[in-house]
Tab-separated table of C-alpha atoms in Angstrom:
chain	number	residue	atom	x	y	z
A	1	UNK	CA	-23.736	-50.394	13.699
A	2	UNK	CA	-26.763	-48.551	15.030
A	3	UNK	CA	-24.573	-46.845	17.493
A	4	UNK	CA	-21.912	-45.931	14.886
A	5	UNK	CA	-24.953	-44.293	12.954
A	6	UNK	CA	-25.997	-42.411	15.982
A	7	UNK	CA	-22.664	-40.979	16.614
A	8	UNK	CA	-22.046	-39.917	13.414
A	9	UNK	CA	-25.220	-38.026	12.762
A	10	UNK	CA	-24.572	-36.382	16.477
A	11	UNK	CA	-21.408	-35.485	15.043
A	12	UNK	CA	-22.348	-33.961	11.971
A	13	UNK	CA	-25.226	-32.091	14.218
A	14	UNK	CA	-22.699	-30.652	16.260
A	15	UNK	CA	-20.731	-29.830	13.668
A	16	UNK	CA	-22.631	-28.230	11.211
A	17	UNK	CA	-25.456	-26.387	13.088
A	18	UNK	CA	-23.419	-23.340	13.620
A	19	UNK	CA	-23.840	-23.019	9.876
A	20	UNK	CA	-27.559	-24.454	9.647
A	21	UNK	CA	-28.474	-21.604	12.272
A	22	UNK	CA	-26.485	-18.511	10.753
A	23	UNK	CA	-29.353	-16.940	9.089
A	24	UNK	CA	-29.159	-14.942	5.418
A	25	UNK	CA	-29.181	-11.266	5.848
A	26	UNK	CA	-32.232	-9.673	5.594
A	27	UNK	CA	-32.802	-6.943	2.406
A	28	UNK	CA	-33.398	-3.956	5.049
A	29	UNK	CA	-29.873	-4.865	7.016
A	30	UNK	CA	-28.264	-5.024	3.665
A	31	UNK	CA	-30.073	-1.629	2.615
A	32	UNK	CA	-28.994	-0.147	5.788
A	33	UNK	CA	-25.161	-1.628	5.658
A	34	UNK	CA	-24.858	0.117	1.913
A	35	UNK	CA	-26.940	3.265	3.353
A	36	UNK	CA	-23.893	4.005	6.024
A	37	UNK	CA	-21.132	2.729	3.835
A	38	UNK	CA	-22.190	5.128	1.435
A	39	UNK	CA	-21.820	2.474	-0.873
A	40	UNK	CA	-23.329	5.145	-3.779
A	41	UNK	CA	-20.946	7.934	-3.087
A	42	UNK	CA	-17.967	5.504	-3.251
A	43	UNK	CA	-19.375	4.275	-6.771
A	44	UNK	CA	-19.734	7.740	-8.008
A	45	UNK	CA	-16.000	8.587	-6.640
A	46	UNK	CA	-14.436	5.562	-8.212
A	47	UNK	CA	-16.061	6.776	-11.430
A	48	UNK	CA	-14.553	9.998	-11.237
A	49	UNK	CA	-11.240	8.429	-10.454
A	50	UNK	CA	-11.429	6.476	-13.517
A	51	UNK	CA	-12.339	9.302	-15.535
A	52	UNK	CA	-9.590	10.594	-14.764
A	53	UNK	CA	-6.979	7.898	-15.082
A	54	UNK	CA	-8.687	7.070	-18.378
A	55	UNK	CA	-7.581	10.562	-19.383
A	56	UNK	CA	-4.321	10.123	-18.258
A	57	UNK	CA	-3.652	6.650	-20.266
A	58	UNK	CA	-5.203	8.146	-23.500
A	59	UNK	CA	-2.506	10.824	-23.341
A	60	UNK	CA	-0.093	8.466	-22.563
A	61	UNK	CA	-0.772	6.385	-25.308
A	62	UNK	CA	-0.600	9.170	-27.973
A	63	UNK	CA	2.772	8.946	-30.134
A	64	UNK	CA	5.525	10.735	-29.098
A	65	UNK	CA	6.073	14.298	-30.430
A	66	UNK	CA	3.806	16.696	-31.358
A	67	UNK	CA	0.790	15.607	-31.516
A	68	UNK	CA	-1.633	16.918	-34.185
A	69	UNK	CA	-4.828	18.956	-33.869
A	70	UNK	CA	-6.609	15.984	-35.286
A	71	UNK	CA	-5.671	13.689	-33.648
A	72	UNK	CA	-6.160	15.231	-30.523
A	73	UNK	CA	-9.690	15.883	-31.544
A	74	UNK	CA	-10.286	12.017	-32.346
A	75	UNK	CA	-9.159	11.157	-28.928
A	76	UNK	CA	-11.112	14.193	-27.452
A	77	UNK	CA	-14.561	12.622	-29.327
A	78	UNK	CA	-13.615	9.071	-27.874
A	79	UNK	CA	-13.508	10.093	-24.788
A	80	UNK	CA	-17.098	11.727	-24.707
A	81	UNK	CA	-18.526	8.601	-25.660
A	82	UNK	CA	-16.110	6.537	-23.743
A	83	UNK	CA	-17.268	8.059	-20.488
A	84	UNK	CA	-20.962	8.186	-20.530
A	85	UNK	CA	-20.923	4.229	-21.130
A	86	UNK	CA	-18.686	4.114	-18.244
A	87	UNK	CA	-20.627	6.045	-16.102
A	88	UNK	CA	-23.954	4.452	-16.933
A	89	UNK	CA	-22.780	0.641	-17.012
A	90	UNK	CA	-20.815	1.214	-13.260
A	91	UNK	CA	-23.728	3.874	-11.749
A	92	UNK	CA	-25.269	3.045	-8.628
A	93	UNK	CA	-28.835	1.976	-10.152
A	94	UNK	CA	-26.880	-0.689	-11.787
A	95	UNK	CA	-24.526	-1.742	-9.138
A	96	UNK	CA	-26.515	-1.912	-6.370
A	97	UNK	CA	-28.300	-5.080	-6.967
A	98	UNK	CA	-24.792	-6.767	-7.630
A	99	UNK	CA	-23.476	-5.684	-4.451
A	100	UNK	CA	-26.666	-6.643	-2.377
A	101	UNK	CA	-26.014	-10.139	-3.990
A	102	UNK	CA	-22.630	-10.377	-2.915
A	103	UNK	CA	-23.304	-9.476	0.307
A	104	UNK	CA	-26.076	-11.494	0.757
A	105	UNK	CA	-24.043	-14.410	-0.850
A	106	UNK	CA	-20.879	-13.584	1.824
A	107	UNK	CA	-22.260	-12.468	4.904
A	108	UNK	CA	-24.728	-13.914	7.519
A	109	UNK	CA	-27.102	-11.374	9.344
A	110	UNK	CA	-24.702	-11.378	12.354
A	111	UNK	CA	-21.899	-10.100	10.407
A	112	UNK	CA	-23.972	-7.768	8.579
A	113	UNK	CA	-25.830	-6.609	12.196
A	114	UNK	CA	-21.686	-6.735	13.307
A	115	UNK	CA	-20.459	-4.056	10.074
A	116	UNK	CA	-23.347	-1.883	10.871
A	117	UNK	CA	-22.680	-1.755	14.419
A	118	UNK	CA	-19.078	-1.090	13.380
A	119	UNK	CA	-19.499	1.784	10.237
A	120	UNK	CA	-21.751	3.184	13.165
A	121	UNK	CA	-19.062	3.699	15.401
A	122	UNK	CA	-16.745	6.988	15.173
A	123	UNK	CA	-14.152	4.587	13.855
A	124	UNK	CA	-16.602	3.773	11.033
A	125	UNK	CA	-17.233	6.775	10.111
A	126	UNK	CA	-14.103	8.347	9.899
A	127	UNK	CA	-13.453	4.860	7.879
A	128	UNK	CA	-16.211	5.946	5.689
A	129	UNK	CA	-15.669	9.528	5.187
A	130	UNK	CA	-11.883	9.452	4.799
A	131	UNK	CA	-12.274	6.139	1.928
A	132	UNK	CA	-12.851	8.556	-1.192
A	133	UNK	CA	-9.517	10.497	0.009
A	134	UNK	CA	-7.908	7.332	0.189
A	135	UNK	CA	-9.382	5.503	-3.018
A	136	UNK	CA	-8.020	8.944	-4.861
A	137	UNK	CA	-4.766	8.930	-3.338
A	138	UNK	CA	-4.104	5.148	-4.569
A	139	UNK	CA	-5.339	5.585	-7.624
A	140	UNK	CA	-2.961	8.660	-8.394
A	141	UNK	CA	-0.101	6.333	-7.109
A	142	UNK	CA	-1.216	3.391	-9.475
A	143	UNK	CA	-1.546	5.699	-11.940
A	144	UNK	CA	2.515	6.606	-11.129
A	145	UNK	CA	3.356	3.094	-11.358
A	146	UNK	CA	1.718	2.132	-14.408
A	147	UNK	CA	4.298	4.148	-16.767
A	148	UNK	CA	7.611	2.581	-15.410
A	149	UNK	CA	5.814	-0.814	-15.162
A	150	UNK	CA	4.491	-0.439	-18.986
A	151	UNK	CA	8.192	0.384	-19.957
A	152	UNK	CA	9.298	-3.173	-18.578
A	153	UNK	CA	6.753	-4.714	-19.736
A	154	UNK	CA	7.322	-3.739	-23.399
A	155	UNK	CA	11.183	-4.276	-23.065
A	156	UNK	CA	10.169	-7.752	-22.354
A	157	UNK	CA	8.004	-7.986	-25.446
A	158	UNK	CA	10.360	-6.379	-27.431
A	159	UNK	CA	12.875	-8.637	-26.454
A	160	UNK	CA	10.874	-11.447	-26.661
A	161	UNK	CA	9.577	-10.716	-30.334
A	162	UNK	CA	13.386	-10.015	-31.357
A	163	UNK	CA	14.631	-13.245	-29.976
A	164	UNK	CA	11.239	-14.964	-32.028
A	165	UNK	CA	12.338	-13.306	-35.278
A	166	UNK	CA	16.175	-14.139	-34.508
A	167	UNK	CA	15.042	-17.932	-34.314
A	168	UNK	CA	13.682	-17.716	-37.632
């Protein structure tokens, strides 16, 4: 019995030791990672892309045909109120602590050190510098796909409503 317990304890120690030894990342290393990845600039770029996407969505939401001056003014006024909310809530000053928490919970010190080394390499620097363009292109292509996708969704919903109405 004692031998079985000792064997189980040894097995558990060997199996779980690497996890216990993995040090959590330090605040300094997380800060360095956020700097080398230019996460603050990425957030700014994301906000600019979102602004364009929301404006585009607002344009698509208007009724077909001529838009009245009053409707355009109302839409523009709403955008003037919505965009500052987005900029405030998604600002780097509010998002930074979230990133630190997520990275801290997701990576250990060794992994953070490896990421910092990568992002300081030529490939990592190129990745970081080109990511805003990648995100901009991704948002533009996603926005293009939204129109046809929404048409399909509307068609499905219309058919479902018609079938429901016919069944009654």
